[in-house]
GROMACS .gro file of C-alpha atoms in nm:
model
  505
    1UNK     CA    1   1.468  -1.798  -0.245
    2UNK     CA    2   1.558  -1.950  -0.581
    3UNK     CA    3   1.861  -1.874  -0.795
    4UNK     CA    4   2.031  -1.553  -0.896
    5UNK     CA    5   1.848  -1.400  -1.191
    6UNK     CA    6   2.037  -1.252  -1.484
    7UNK     CA    7   1.752  -1.067  -1.653
    8UNK     CA    8   1.800  -0.695  -1.714
    9UNK     CA    9   1.502  -0.461  -1.715
   10UNK     CA   10   1.383  -0.331  -2.051
   11UNK     CA   11   1.194  -0.006  -2.115
   12UNK     CA   12   0.992  -0.062  -2.435
   13UNK     CA   13   0.725   0.205  -2.377
   14UNK     CA   14   0.710   0.555  -2.233
   15UNK     CA   15   0.483   0.857  -2.239
   16UNK     CA   16   0.499   1.228  -2.155
   17UNK     CA   17   0.248   1.499  -2.070
   18UNK     CA   18   0.337   1.869  -2.049
   19UNK     CA   19   0.345   1.992  -1.689
   20UNK     CA   20   0.404   2.300  -1.477
   21UNK     CA   21   0.591   2.314  -1.149
   22UNK     CA   22   0.276   2.442  -0.973
   23UNK     CA   23   0.059   2.153  -1.097
   24UNK     CA   24  -0.091   1.904  -0.854
   25UNK     CA   25   0.068   1.559  -0.885
   26UNK     CA   26  -0.112   1.288  -1.076
   27UNK     CA   27  -0.248   0.993  -0.878
   28UNK     CA   28  -0.136   0.688  -1.079
   29UNK     CA   29  -0.382   0.398  -1.056
   30UNK     CA   30  -0.288   0.056  -1.187
   31UNK     CA   31  -0.566  -0.124  -1.370
   32UNK     CA   32  -0.348  -0.427  -1.442
   33UNK     CA   33  -0.370  -0.543  -1.803
   34UNK     CA   34  -0.634  -0.274  -1.866
   35UNK     CA   35  -0.368  -0.004  -1.836
   36UNK     CA   36  -0.321   0.294  -1.605
   37UNK     CA   37  -0.547   0.578  -1.494
   38UNK     CA   38  -0.399   0.921  -1.419
   39UNK     CA   39  -0.608   1.148  -1.198
   40UNK     CA   40  -0.533   1.499  -1.072
   41UNK     CA   41  -0.688   1.813  -0.935
   42UNK     CA   42  -0.635   2.079  -1.206
   43UNK     CA   43  -0.655   2.376  -0.964
   44UNK     CA   44  -0.913   2.532  -1.194
   45UNK     CA   45  -1.251   2.659  -1.070
   46UNK     CA   46  -1.572   2.765  -1.237
   47UNK     CA   47  -1.902   2.856  -1.066
   48UNK     CA   48  -1.809   2.680  -0.744
   49UNK     CA   49  -1.687   2.368  -0.925
   50UNK     CA   50  -1.335   2.228  -0.939
   51UNK     CA   51  -1.198   2.057  -1.249
   52UNK     CA   52  -1.036   1.716  -1.233
   53UNK     CA   53  -0.830   1.567  -1.517
   54UNK     CA   54  -0.860   1.199  -1.607
   55UNK     CA   55  -0.624   1.029  -1.850
   56UNK     CA   56  -0.633   0.659  -1.942
   57UNK     CA   57  -0.353   0.471  -2.118
   58UNK     CA   58  -0.315   0.111  -2.229
   59UNK     CA   59  -0.026  -0.121  -2.144
   60UNK     CA   60   0.184   0.033  -2.425
   61UNK     CA   61   0.116   0.375  -2.270
   62UNK     CA   62  -0.099   0.490  -2.561
   63UNK     CA   63  -0.381   0.724  -2.459
   64UNK     CA   64  -0.724   0.557  -2.479
   65UNK     CA   65  -0.950   0.814  -2.310
   66UNK     CA   66  -0.926   1.168  -2.175
   67UNK     CA   67  -1.187   1.346  -1.968
   68UNK     CA   68  -1.239   1.646  -1.744
   69UNK     CA   69  -1.500   1.636  -1.470
   70UNK     CA   70  -1.642   1.921  -1.263
   71UNK     CA   71  -1.698   1.850  -0.893
   72UNK     CA   72  -1.791   2.054  -0.589
   73UNK     CA   73  -1.483   2.250  -0.484
   74UNK     CA   74  -1.504   2.105  -0.129
   75UNK     CA   75  -1.445   1.749  -0.253
   76UNK     CA   76  -1.110   1.573  -0.227
   77UNK     CA   77  -1.003   1.235  -0.367
   78UNK     CA   78  -0.973   0.993  -0.073
   79UNK     CA   79  -0.986   0.648  -0.233
   80UNK     CA   80  -1.005   0.444  -0.550
   81UNK     CA   81  -1.056   0.087  -0.660
   82UNK     CA   82  -1.032  -0.100  -0.989
   83UNK     CA   83  -1.243  -0.397  -1.096
   84UNK     CA   84  -1.239  -0.544  -1.445
   85UNK     CA   85  -1.401  -0.294  -1.680
   86UNK     CA   86  -1.454  -0.027  -1.415
   87UNK     CA   87  -1.266   0.229  -1.208
   88UNK     CA   88  -1.415   0.370  -0.887
   89UNK     CA   89  -1.308   0.710  -0.751
   90UNK     CA   90  -1.418   0.812  -0.402
   91UNK     CA   91  -1.439   1.181  -0.312
   92UNK     CA   92  -1.552   1.337   0.015
   93UNK     CA   93  -1.609   1.677   0.169
   94UNK     CA   94  -1.307   1.748   0.384
   95UNK     CA   95  -1.443   2.012   0.622
   96UNK     CA   96  -1.643   1.769   0.838
   97UNK     CA   97  -1.644   1.409   0.956
   98UNK     CA   98  -2.016   1.400   0.874
   99UNK     CA   99  -1.892   1.288   0.538
  100UNK     CA  100  -2.075   1.359   0.221
  101UNK     CA  101  -1.920   1.120  -0.028
  102UNK     CA  102  -1.939   1.108  -0.405
  103UNK     CA  103  -1.856   0.779  -0.571
  104UNK     CA  104  -1.771   0.802  -0.941
  105UNK     CA  105  -1.803   0.483  -1.144
  106UNK     CA  106  -1.611   0.498  -1.471
  107UNK     CA  107  -1.704   0.241  -1.736
  108UNK     CA  108  -1.381   0.178  -1.923
  109UNK     CA  109  -1.548   0.026  -2.230
  110UNK     CA  110  -1.836   0.271  -2.271
  111UNK     CA  111  -1.621   0.563  -2.147
  112UNK     CA  112  -1.900   0.694  -1.927
  113UNK     CA  113  -1.907   0.836  -1.574
  114UNK     CA  114  -2.183   0.768  -1.319
  115UNK     CA  115  -2.203   0.959  -0.990
  116UNK     CA  116  -2.356   0.836  -0.663
  117UNK     CA  117  -2.397   1.082  -0.376
  118UNK     CA  118  -2.360   0.896  -0.045
  119UNK     CA  119  -2.436   1.056   0.289
  120UNK     CA  120  -2.367   0.908   0.631
  121UNK     CA  121  -2.580   1.093   0.885
  122UNK     CA  122  -2.325   1.033   1.159
  123UNK     CA  123  -1.967   1.123   1.242
  124UNK     CA  124  -1.781   0.852   1.054
  125UNK     CA  125  -1.400   0.844   1.046
  126UNK     CA  126  -1.308   0.671   0.721
  127UNK     CA  127  -1.013   0.430   0.727
  128UNK     CA  128  -1.078   0.173   0.451
  129UNK     CA  129  -1.247   0.175   0.113
  130UNK     CA  130  -1.290  -0.101  -0.144
  131UNK     CA  131  -1.550  -0.241  -0.385
  132UNK     CA  132  -1.679  -0.595  -0.425
  133UNK     CA  133  -1.958  -0.706  -0.656
  134UNK     CA  134  -2.214  -0.424  -0.660
  135UNK     CA  135  -2.126  -0.299  -0.311
  136UNK     CA  136  -1.890  -0.023  -0.201
  137UNK     CA  137  -1.738  -0.093   0.141
  138UNK     CA  138  -1.647   0.178   0.390
  139UNK     CA  139  -1.447   0.084   0.699
  140UNK     CA  140  -1.376   0.318   0.986
  141UNK     CA  141  -1.486   0.437   1.329
  142UNK     CA  142  -1.801   0.582   1.479
  143UNK     CA  143  -1.745   0.737   1.823
  144UNK     CA  144  -1.419   0.541   1.864
  145UNK     CA  145  -1.587   0.210   1.777
  146UNK     CA  146  -1.514   0.025   1.451
  147UNK     CA  147  -1.780  -0.005   1.183
  148UNK     CA  148  -1.809  -0.130   0.824
  149UNK     CA  149  -2.082   0.012   0.601
  150UNK     CA  150  -2.201  -0.121   0.266
  151UNK     CA  151  -2.346   0.098  -0.005
  152UNK     CA  152  -2.540  -0.056  -0.291
  153UNK     CA  153  -2.715   0.120  -0.578
  154UNK     CA  154  -3.033  -0.067  -0.492
  155UNK     CA  155  -3.058   0.088  -0.143
  156UNK     CA  156  -3.104   0.448  -0.035
  157UNK     CA  157  -2.910   0.402   0.289
  158UNK     CA  158  -2.580   0.226   0.368
  159UNK     CA  159  -2.604  -0.104   0.555
  160UNK     CA  160  -2.407  -0.135   0.880
  161UNK     CA  161  -2.248  -0.476   0.936
  162UNK     CA  162  -2.362  -0.612   1.274
  163UNK     CA  163  -2.129  -0.733   1.548
  164UNK     CA  164  -1.841  -0.486   1.502
  165UNK     CA  165  -1.976  -0.182   1.680
  166UNK     CA  166  -1.816  -0.242   2.019
  167UNK     CA  167  -1.538  -0.104   2.239
  168UNK     CA  168  -1.183  -0.240   2.273
  169UNK     CA  169  -1.175  -0.359   1.913
  170UNK     CA  170  -0.947  -0.217   1.643
  171UNK     CA  171  -1.019  -0.252   1.273
  172UNK     CA  172  -0.713  -0.390   1.094
  173UNK     CA  173  -0.832  -0.478   0.743
  174UNK     CA  174  -1.127  -0.464   0.503
  175UNK     CA  175  -1.041  -0.654   0.186
  176UNK     CA  176  -1.229  -0.773  -0.122
  177UNK     CA  177  -1.167  -1.133  -0.232
  178UNK     CA  178  -1.137  -1.273  -0.583
  179UNK     CA  179  -1.484  -1.434  -0.561
  180UNK     CA  180  -1.668  -1.107  -0.473
  181UNK     CA  181  -1.682  -1.186  -0.103
  182UNK     CA  182  -1.488  -0.969   0.141
  183UNK     CA  183  -1.300  -1.000   0.470
  184UNK     CA  184  -1.310  -0.789   0.785
  185UNK     CA  185  -1.020  -0.834   1.029
  186UNK     CA  186  -1.029  -0.690   1.381
  187UNK     CA  187  -0.825  -0.741   1.696
  188UNK     CA  188  -1.000  -0.759   2.033
  189UNK     CA  189  -0.779  -0.596   2.292
  190UNK     CA  190  -0.803  -0.756   2.635
  191UNK     CA  191  -0.585  -0.627   2.914
  192UNK     CA  192  -0.612  -0.924   3.149
  193UNK     CA  193  -0.654  -1.215   2.909
  194UNK     CA  194  -0.552  -1.320   2.561
  195UNK     CA  195  -0.619  -1.080   2.278
  196UNK     CA  196  -0.808  -1.229   1.987
  197UNK     CA  197  -0.787  -1.189   1.613
  198UNK     CA  198  -1.132  -1.211   1.459
  199UNK     CA  199  -1.174  -1.256   1.084
  200UNK     CA  200  -1.514  -1.262   0.918
  201UNK     CA  201  -1.593  -1.322   0.554
  202UNK     CA  202  -1.915  -1.189   0.400
  203UNK     CA  203  -2.079  -1.211   0.060
  204UNK     CA  204  -2.117  -0.890  -0.141
  205UNK     CA  205  -2.455  -0.823   0.023
  206UNK     CA  206  -2.310  -0.839   0.375
  207UNK     CA  207  -2.428  -1.187   0.471
  208UNK     CA  208  -2.185  -1.368   0.704
  209UNK     CA  209  -2.009  -1.669   0.550
  210UNK     CA  210  -1.713  -1.739   0.782
  211UNK     CA  211  -1.640  -1.638   1.141
  212UNK     CA  212  -1.302  -1.737   1.288
  213UNK     CA  213  -1.165  -1.634   1.630
  214UNK     CA  214  -0.791  -1.682   1.687
  215UNK     CA  215  -0.610  -1.654   2.022
  216UNK     CA  216  -0.306  -1.427   2.036
  217UNK     CA  217  -0.003  -1.503   2.254
  218UNK     CA  218  -0.061  -1.290   2.568
  219UNK     CA  219   0.299  -1.166   2.555
  220UNK     CA  220   0.232  -0.985   2.229
  221UNK     CA  221   0.042  -0.685   2.101
  222UNK     CA  222  -0.098  -0.709   1.746
  223UNK     CA  223   0.004  -0.399   1.551
  224UNK     CA  224  -0.114  -0.469   1.194
  225UNK     CA  225  -0.287  -0.742   0.998
  226UNK     CA  226  -0.369  -0.822   0.635
  227UNK     CA  227  -0.585  -1.102   0.496
  228UNK     CA  228  -0.513  -1.271   0.166
  229UNK     CA  229  -0.774  -1.251  -0.112
  230UNK     CA  230  -0.888  -1.614  -0.144
  231UNK     CA  231  -0.721  -1.658  -0.479
  232UNK     CA  232  -0.741  -2.031  -0.407
  233UNK     CA  233  -0.904  -2.216  -0.120
  234UNK     CA  234  -0.676  -2.111   0.167
  235UNK     CA  235  -0.672  -1.775   0.342
  236UNK     CA  236  -0.397  -1.651   0.567
  237UNK     CA  237  -0.345  -1.351   0.791
  238UNK     CA  238  -0.005  -1.184   0.817
  239UNK     CA  239   0.101  -0.879   1.016
  240UNK     CA  240   0.336  -0.733   1.274
  241UNK     CA  241   0.338  -0.772   1.651
  242UNK     CA  242   0.506  -0.588   1.936
  243UNK     CA  243   0.536  -0.610   2.312
  244UNK     CA  244   0.315  -0.435   2.567
  245UNK     CA  245   0.236  -0.080   2.469
  246UNK     CA  246   0.543  -0.041   2.247
  247UNK     CA  247   0.461   0.038   1.886
  248UNK     CA  248   0.770  -0.088   1.707
  249UNK     CA  249   0.751  -0.435   1.557
  250UNK     CA  250   0.928  -0.728   1.721
  251UNK     CA  251   0.836  -0.963   1.440
  252UNK     CA  252   0.595  -1.099   1.182
  253UNK     CA  253   0.307  -1.330   1.271
  254UNK     CA  254   0.117  -1.555   1.031
  255UNK     CA  255  -0.182  -1.785   1.069
  256UNK     CA  256  -0.412  -1.989   0.845
  257UNK     CA  257  -0.783  -1.912   0.865
  258UNK     CA  258  -0.973  -2.227   0.968
  259UNK     CA  259  -1.303  -2.178   1.152
  260UNK     CA  260  -1.342  -2.553   1.215
  261UNK     CA  261  -1.010  -2.624   1.388
  262UNK     CA  262  -0.776  -2.465   1.637
  263UNK     CA  263  -0.484  -2.307   1.456
  264UNK     CA  264  -0.151  -2.197   1.596
  265UNK     CA  265  -0.016  -1.853   1.519
  266UNK     CA  266   0.347  -1.855   1.403
  267UNK     CA  267   0.561  -1.572   1.542
  268UNK     CA  268   0.889  -1.493   1.363
  269UNK     CA  269   1.114  -1.237   1.532
  270UNK     CA  270   1.266  -0.988   1.287
  271UNK     CA  271   1.631  -1.081   1.347
  272UNK     CA  272   1.559  -1.444   1.251
  273UNK     CA  273   1.426  -1.348   0.907
  274UNK     CA  274   1.662  -1.410   0.614
  275UNK     CA  275   1.859  -1.095   0.521
  276UNK     CA  276   1.661  -0.866   0.751
  277UNK     CA  277   1.982  -0.728   0.907
  278UNK     CA  278   2.162  -0.685   0.575
  279UNK     CA  279   2.108  -0.307   0.593
  280UNK     CA  280   2.361  -0.299   0.879
  281UNK     CA  281   2.740  -0.347   0.868
  282UNK     CA  282   2.820  -0.716   0.916
  283UNK     CA  283   2.988  -0.660   1.253
  284UNK     CA  284   2.678  -0.487   1.393
  285UNK     CA  285   2.436  -0.742   1.249
  286UNK     CA  286   2.640  -1.028   1.406
  287UNK     CA  287   2.626  -0.850   1.741
  288UNK     CA  288   2.246  -0.824   1.721
  289UNK     CA  289   2.212  -1.188   1.615
  290UNK     CA  290   2.429  -1.303   1.906
  291UNK     CA  291   2.225  -1.094   2.150
  292UNK     CA  292   1.896  -1.231   2.015
  293UNK     CA  293   2.028  -1.588   2.023
  294UNK     CA  294   2.134  -1.548   2.386
  295UNK     CA  295   1.792  -1.407   2.483
  296UNK     CA  296   1.618  -1.704   2.322
  297UNK     CA  297   1.846  -1.954   2.498
  298UNK     CA  298   1.749  -1.796   2.830
  299UNK     CA  299   1.379  -1.811   2.745
  300UNK     CA  300   1.353  -1.437   2.703
  301UNK     CA  301   1.183  -1.241   2.430
  302UNK     CA  302   1.419  -1.115   2.153
  303UNK     CA  303   1.446  -0.740   2.198
  304UNK     CA  304   1.543  -0.631   1.845
  305UNK     CA  305   1.258  -0.417   1.705
  306UNK     CA  306   1.202  -0.185   1.411
  307UNK     CA  307   0.954   0.049   1.245
  308UNK     CA  308   0.810  -0.189   0.986
  309UNK     CA  309   0.499  -0.117   0.778
  310UNK     CA  310   0.340  -0.409   0.588
  311UNK     CA  311   0.212  -0.290   0.250
  312UNK     CA  312   0.054  -0.586   0.071
  313UNK     CA  313  -0.005  -0.959   0.081
  314UNK     CA  314  -0.015  -1.135  -0.257
  315UNK     CA  315  -0.076  -1.492  -0.365
  316UNK     CA  316   0.116  -1.596  -0.677
  317UNK     CA  317   0.213  -1.935  -0.814
  318UNK     CA  318   0.081  -2.110  -0.504
  319UNK     CA  319   0.299  -1.898  -0.271
  320UNK     CA  320   0.209  -1.608  -0.043
  321UNK     CA  321   0.424  -1.293  -0.054
  322UNK     CA  322   0.428  -1.024   0.214
  323UNK     CA  323   0.586  -0.693   0.110
  324UNK     CA  324   0.681  -0.438   0.378
  325UNK     CA  325   0.912  -0.141   0.425
  326UNK     CA  326   1.128  -0.041   0.719
  327UNK     CA  327   1.185   0.323   0.808
  328UNK     CA  328   1.316   0.563   1.074
  329UNK     CA  329   1.151   0.892   1.168
  330UNK     CA  330   1.427   1.154   1.167
  331UNK     CA  331   1.250   1.442   1.339
  332UNK     CA  332   1.207   1.498   1.711
  333UNK     CA  333   0.828   1.499   1.685
  334UNK     CA  334   0.627   1.267   1.907
  335UNK     CA  335   0.572   0.970   1.681
  336UNK     CA  336   0.384   0.643   1.665
  337UNK     CA  337   0.405   0.451   1.336
  338UNK     CA  338   0.081   0.264   1.406
  339UNK     CA  339  -0.112   0.557   1.549
  340UNK     CA  340  -0.488   0.546   1.575
  341UNK     CA  341  -0.682   0.846   1.705
  342UNK     CA  342  -0.905   0.619   1.910
  343UNK     CA  343  -0.699   0.328   2.035
  344UNK     CA  344  -0.355   0.246   2.166
  345UNK     CA  345  -0.348  -0.054   1.936
  346UNK     CA  346  -0.464   0.088   1.608
  347UNK     CA  347  -0.376   0.053   1.244
  348UNK     CA  348  -0.178   0.277   1.008
  349UNK     CA  349  -0.495   0.319   0.803
  350UNK     CA  350  -0.637   0.567   1.050
  351UNK     CA  351  -0.687   0.928   0.944
  352UNK     CA  352  -0.492   1.034   1.251
  353UNK     CA  353  -0.184   0.880   1.093
  354UNK     CA  354   0.048   1.176   1.037
  355UNK     CA  355   0.186   1.077   0.699
  356UNK     CA  356   0.047   1.037   0.352
  357UNK     CA  357   0.087   0.669   0.292
  358UNK     CA  358  -0.049   0.382   0.089
  359UNK     CA  359  -0.080   0.124   0.365
  360UNK     CA  360  -0.108  -0.229   0.241
  361UNK     CA  361  -0.253  -0.226  -0.108
  362UNK     CA  362  -0.573  -0.043  -0.026
  363UNK     CA  363  -0.545   0.294  -0.200
  364UNK     CA  364  -0.685   0.518   0.072
  365UNK     CA  365  -0.487   0.828   0.158
  366UNK     CA  366  -0.539   0.977   0.504
  367UNK     CA  367  -0.512   1.353   0.533
  368UNK     CA  368  -0.184   1.480   0.675
  369UNK     CA  369  -0.209   1.633   1.020
  370UNK     CA  370   0.035   1.900   0.911
  371UNK     CA  371   0.318   1.792   1.138
  372UNK     CA  372   0.656   1.845   0.980
  373UNK     CA  373   0.804   1.499   1.021
  374UNK     CA  374   1.073   1.359   0.794
  375UNK     CA  375   1.112   0.987   0.736
  376UNK     CA  376   1.427   0.799   0.634
  377UNK     CA  377   1.341   0.486   0.438
  378UNK     CA  378   1.570   0.197   0.534
  379UNK     CA  379   1.484  -0.110   0.328
  380UNK     CA  380   1.216  -0.311   0.153
  381UNK     CA  381   1.134  -0.655   0.295
  382UNK     CA  382   0.978  -0.942   0.102
  383UNK     CA  383   0.873  -1.265   0.272
  384UNK     CA  384   0.769  -1.571   0.075
  385UNK     CA  385   0.555  -1.838   0.241
  386UNK     CA  386   0.572  -2.162   0.043
  387UNK     CA  387   0.261  -2.270   0.232
  388UNK     CA  388   0.044  -2.067   0.470
  389UNK     CA  389   0.195  -2.232   0.779
  390UNK     CA  390   0.559  -2.240   0.661
  391UNK     CA  391   0.856  -2.046   0.794
  392UNK     CA  392   0.895  -1.752   0.553
  393UNK     CA  393   1.195  -1.706   0.326
  394UNK     CA  394   1.324  -1.350   0.326
  395UNK     CA  395   1.469  -1.107   0.076
  396UNK     CA  396   1.555  -0.744   0.156
  397UNK     CA  397   1.689  -0.444  -0.035
  398UNK     CA  398   1.857  -0.147   0.131
  399UNK     CA  399   1.756   0.204   0.025
  400UNK     CA  400   2.049   0.441  -0.020
  401UNK     CA  401   1.989   0.786   0.134
  402UNK     CA  402   1.614   0.799   0.071
  403UNK     CA  403   1.442   1.064   0.285
  404UNK     CA  404   1.081   1.173   0.246
  405UNK     CA  405   0.869   1.444   0.407
  406UNK     CA  406   0.590   1.186   0.443
  407UNK     CA  407   0.585   0.810   0.487
  408UNK     CA  408   0.515   0.677   0.140
  409UNK     CA  409   0.578   0.345  -0.032
  410UNK     CA  410   0.925   0.362  -0.188
  411UNK     CA  411   0.984   0.032  -0.369
  412UNK     CA  412   0.804  -0.274  -0.501
  413UNK     CA  413   0.870  -0.619  -0.644
  414UNK     CA  414   0.785  -0.854  -0.930
  415UNK     CA  415   0.784  -1.233  -0.952
  416UNK     CA  416   0.867  -1.390  -1.288
  417UNK     CA  417   0.974  -1.746  -1.370
  418UNK     CA  418   1.017  -1.828  -0.999
  419UNK     CA  419   1.260  -1.538  -0.963
  420UNK     CA  420   1.200  -1.227  -0.753
  421UNK     CA  421   1.327  -0.875  -0.814
  422UNK     CA  422   1.301  -0.582  -0.573
  423UNK     CA  423   1.329  -0.229  -0.707
  424UNK     CA  424   1.300   0.140  -0.624
  425UNK     CA  425   1.346   0.473  -0.803
  426UNK     CA  426   1.625   0.711  -0.702
  427UNK     CA  427   1.609   1.038  -0.897
  428UNK     CA  428   1.678   0.940  -1.259
  429UNK     CA  429   1.781   0.581  -1.180
  430UNK     CA  430   1.602   0.251  -1.144
  431UNK     CA  431   1.773   0.048  -0.867
  432UNK     CA  432   1.698  -0.324  -0.871
  433UNK     CA  433   1.813  -0.642  -0.701
  434UNK     CA  434   1.757  -1.009  -0.781
  435UNK     CA  435   1.730  -1.271  -0.511
  436UNK     CA  436   2.063  -1.433  -0.432
  437UNK     CA  437   1.938  -1.789  -0.379
  438UNK     CA  438   2.143  -1.823  -0.060
  439UNK     CA  439   2.042  -1.669   0.275
  440UNK     CA  440   2.411  -1.650   0.366
  441UNK     CA  441   2.494  -1.424   0.070
  442UNK     CA  442   2.407  -1.055   0.069
  443UNK     CA  443   2.261  -0.975  -0.274
  444UNK     CA  444   2.402  -0.676  -0.461
  445UNK     CA  445   2.197  -0.408  -0.634
  446UNK     CA  446   2.224  -0.290  -0.994
  447UNK     CA  447   2.131   0.040  -1.151
  448UNK     CA  448   1.996   0.156  -1.484
  449UNK     CA  449   1.891   0.500  -1.606
  450UNK     CA  450   1.522   0.572  -1.659
  451UNK     CA  451   1.495   0.627  -2.034
  452UNK     CA  452   1.394   0.955  -2.198
  453UNK     CA  453   1.115   0.978  -2.454
  454UNK     CA  454   1.346   1.048  -2.750
  455UNK     CA  455   1.711   0.980  -2.826
  456UNK     CA  456   1.754   1.349  -2.902
  457UNK     CA  457   1.649   1.452  -2.549
  458UNK     CA  458   1.879   1.556  -2.267
  459UNK     CA  459   1.783   1.538  -1.901
  460UNK     CA  460   1.833   1.872  -1.724
  461UNK     CA  461   1.677   1.795  -1.385
  462UNK     CA  462   1.466   1.528  -1.210
  463UNK     CA  463   1.219   1.595  -0.928
  464UNK     CA  464   1.315   1.356  -0.648
  465UNK     CA  465   1.011   1.414  -0.427
  466UNK     CA  466   0.742   1.346  -0.690
  467UNK     CA  467   0.713   1.006  -0.854
  468UNK     CA  468   0.799   0.648  -0.776
  469UNK     CA  469   0.778   0.291  -0.894
  470UNK     CA  470   0.506   0.027  -0.858
  471UNK     CA  471   0.428  -0.325  -0.973
  472UNK     CA  472   0.189  -0.311  -1.269
  473UNK     CA  473   0.099  -0.662  -1.388
  474UNK     CA  474   0.279  -0.981  -1.499
  475UNK     CA  475   0.651  -0.902  -1.500
  476UNK     CA  476   0.607  -0.527  -1.545
  477UNK     CA  477   0.671  -0.223  -1.328
  478UNK     CA  478   0.572   0.131  -1.410
  479UNK     CA  479   0.789   0.423  -1.302
  480UNK     CA  480   0.682   0.785  -1.309
  481UNK     CA  481   0.795   1.132  -1.219
  482UNK     CA  482   0.853   1.489  -1.328
  483UNK     CA  483   1.160   1.609  -1.516
  484UNK     CA  484   1.306   1.900  -1.706
  485UNK     CA  485   1.413   1.795  -2.056
  486UNK     CA  486   1.583   1.974  -2.346
  487UNK     CA  487   1.607   1.850  -2.702
  488UNK     CA  488   1.950   1.853  -2.867
  489UNK     CA  489   1.835   2.111  -3.120
  490UNK     CA  490   1.962   2.465  -3.160
  491UNK     CA  491   1.740   2.725  -2.988
  492UNK     CA  492   1.505   2.454  -2.858
  493UNK     CA  493   1.357   2.549  -2.520
  494UNK     CA  494   1.359   2.317  -2.221
  495UNK     CA  495   1.027   2.152  -2.132
  496UNK     CA  496   0.894   2.035  -1.795
  497UNK     CA  497   0.705   1.707  -1.828
  498UNK     CA  498   0.526   1.436  -1.638
  499UNK     CA  499   0.635   1.091  -1.759
  500UNK     CA  500   0.554   0.723  -1.719
  501UNK     CA  501   0.782   0.441  -1.836
  502UNK     CA  502   0.704   0.071  -1.846
  503UNK     CA  503   0.980  -0.151  -1.710
  504UNK     CA  504   0.986  -0.519  -1.813
  505UNK     CA  505   1.169  -0.784  -1.612
   0.00000   0.00000   0.00000
């Protein structure tokens, strides 16, 4: 994947806000070149209302707008979406599945807030939320059957997309495209015949534009799927597959959407992906490769599998990039990484999923079921497809001793000047790794300290469990967290702060 990069990350901008240990964490929402939005529950109540804090900063982390909003105390933030000039925040009542939603539309230029109260008069289990054009899209399940509903300001009632409300179908993806259309991806689960991937593209009003049905190899079980966003003319679907009723991934599948021609699905077993086994000692990885190679030579299915969660599918510079993370559950709890409360096939979007996670790049956060399950994060995985039908090139980065109480995205990546860099935050350090340029060479990671706000500050402590790192825009990451800081001044007291730094690659 290219040549070894020499660029070192820079930290030109940073910000701080005073914090308390009992504060709710900020939700950090990237708005690309329009900056960042910081949203949190303030744990303050007045006359049955709960206060929420909103902070907006530009790309140099200068504050551009601050606001406090009062909402019904039963409402919780369950989703958000950004479109140029606007931020959408989705709240819902959490005591019932007969969801009363409130959709807040924030105009970034006028600095105004508009509220829409949306009621579904049915038991609707929310799994996906996004916005396209003037429509808000809600994906989920009604009585164990998938459904997608559209809400538009011009209509009093949500519109239900036809053709999805049926049994033995799992909803994998609801995704807005660049041209204000959107995709719905489902898998039809047949026990005695081939399963089928079905992708449909609609305009923002819910009118069907494309309907493509794709046969799945009968040996495999589709676990996850993501559609690309039609940045250019081609759309592809990428996801994980397993065998039978097993819920660990055997590999990555990819297919080009073409409703006018038969298209073959490419299946790539995990062990065959560049660098995928780099997290293991070389002796063990060679043993697995030899075992997989022998199974293939005998016409058998490779039996190496892993807990792998795809997080996002991007199109940049004419290439497609799939970013995923591998993990191990470390508790003895009964566990299914792709659990769905209604189906044995399912998607990690479902609200029955026992961990707070940001699956794919749709910012919907399922409620935790309360099970005490720890997760050990193993590695990030980046696959680059030079064309939709090509064999992917792989890059991986091992996480060192990263354990989390909930499954949560740990790292991210940037692409700049045809070079790729993977990164993650570990306490007060930014760990990063450039692509090696040779699939036979294991890339090495580098480390740099996350900068303090002032040269006169000293770091006293860093909260490991709160914070992280994400791609922002261009060649920029943002990294955030909570830390205890003391100025190098006599009698100066320590201060506990929330911080955000911009990292440039």
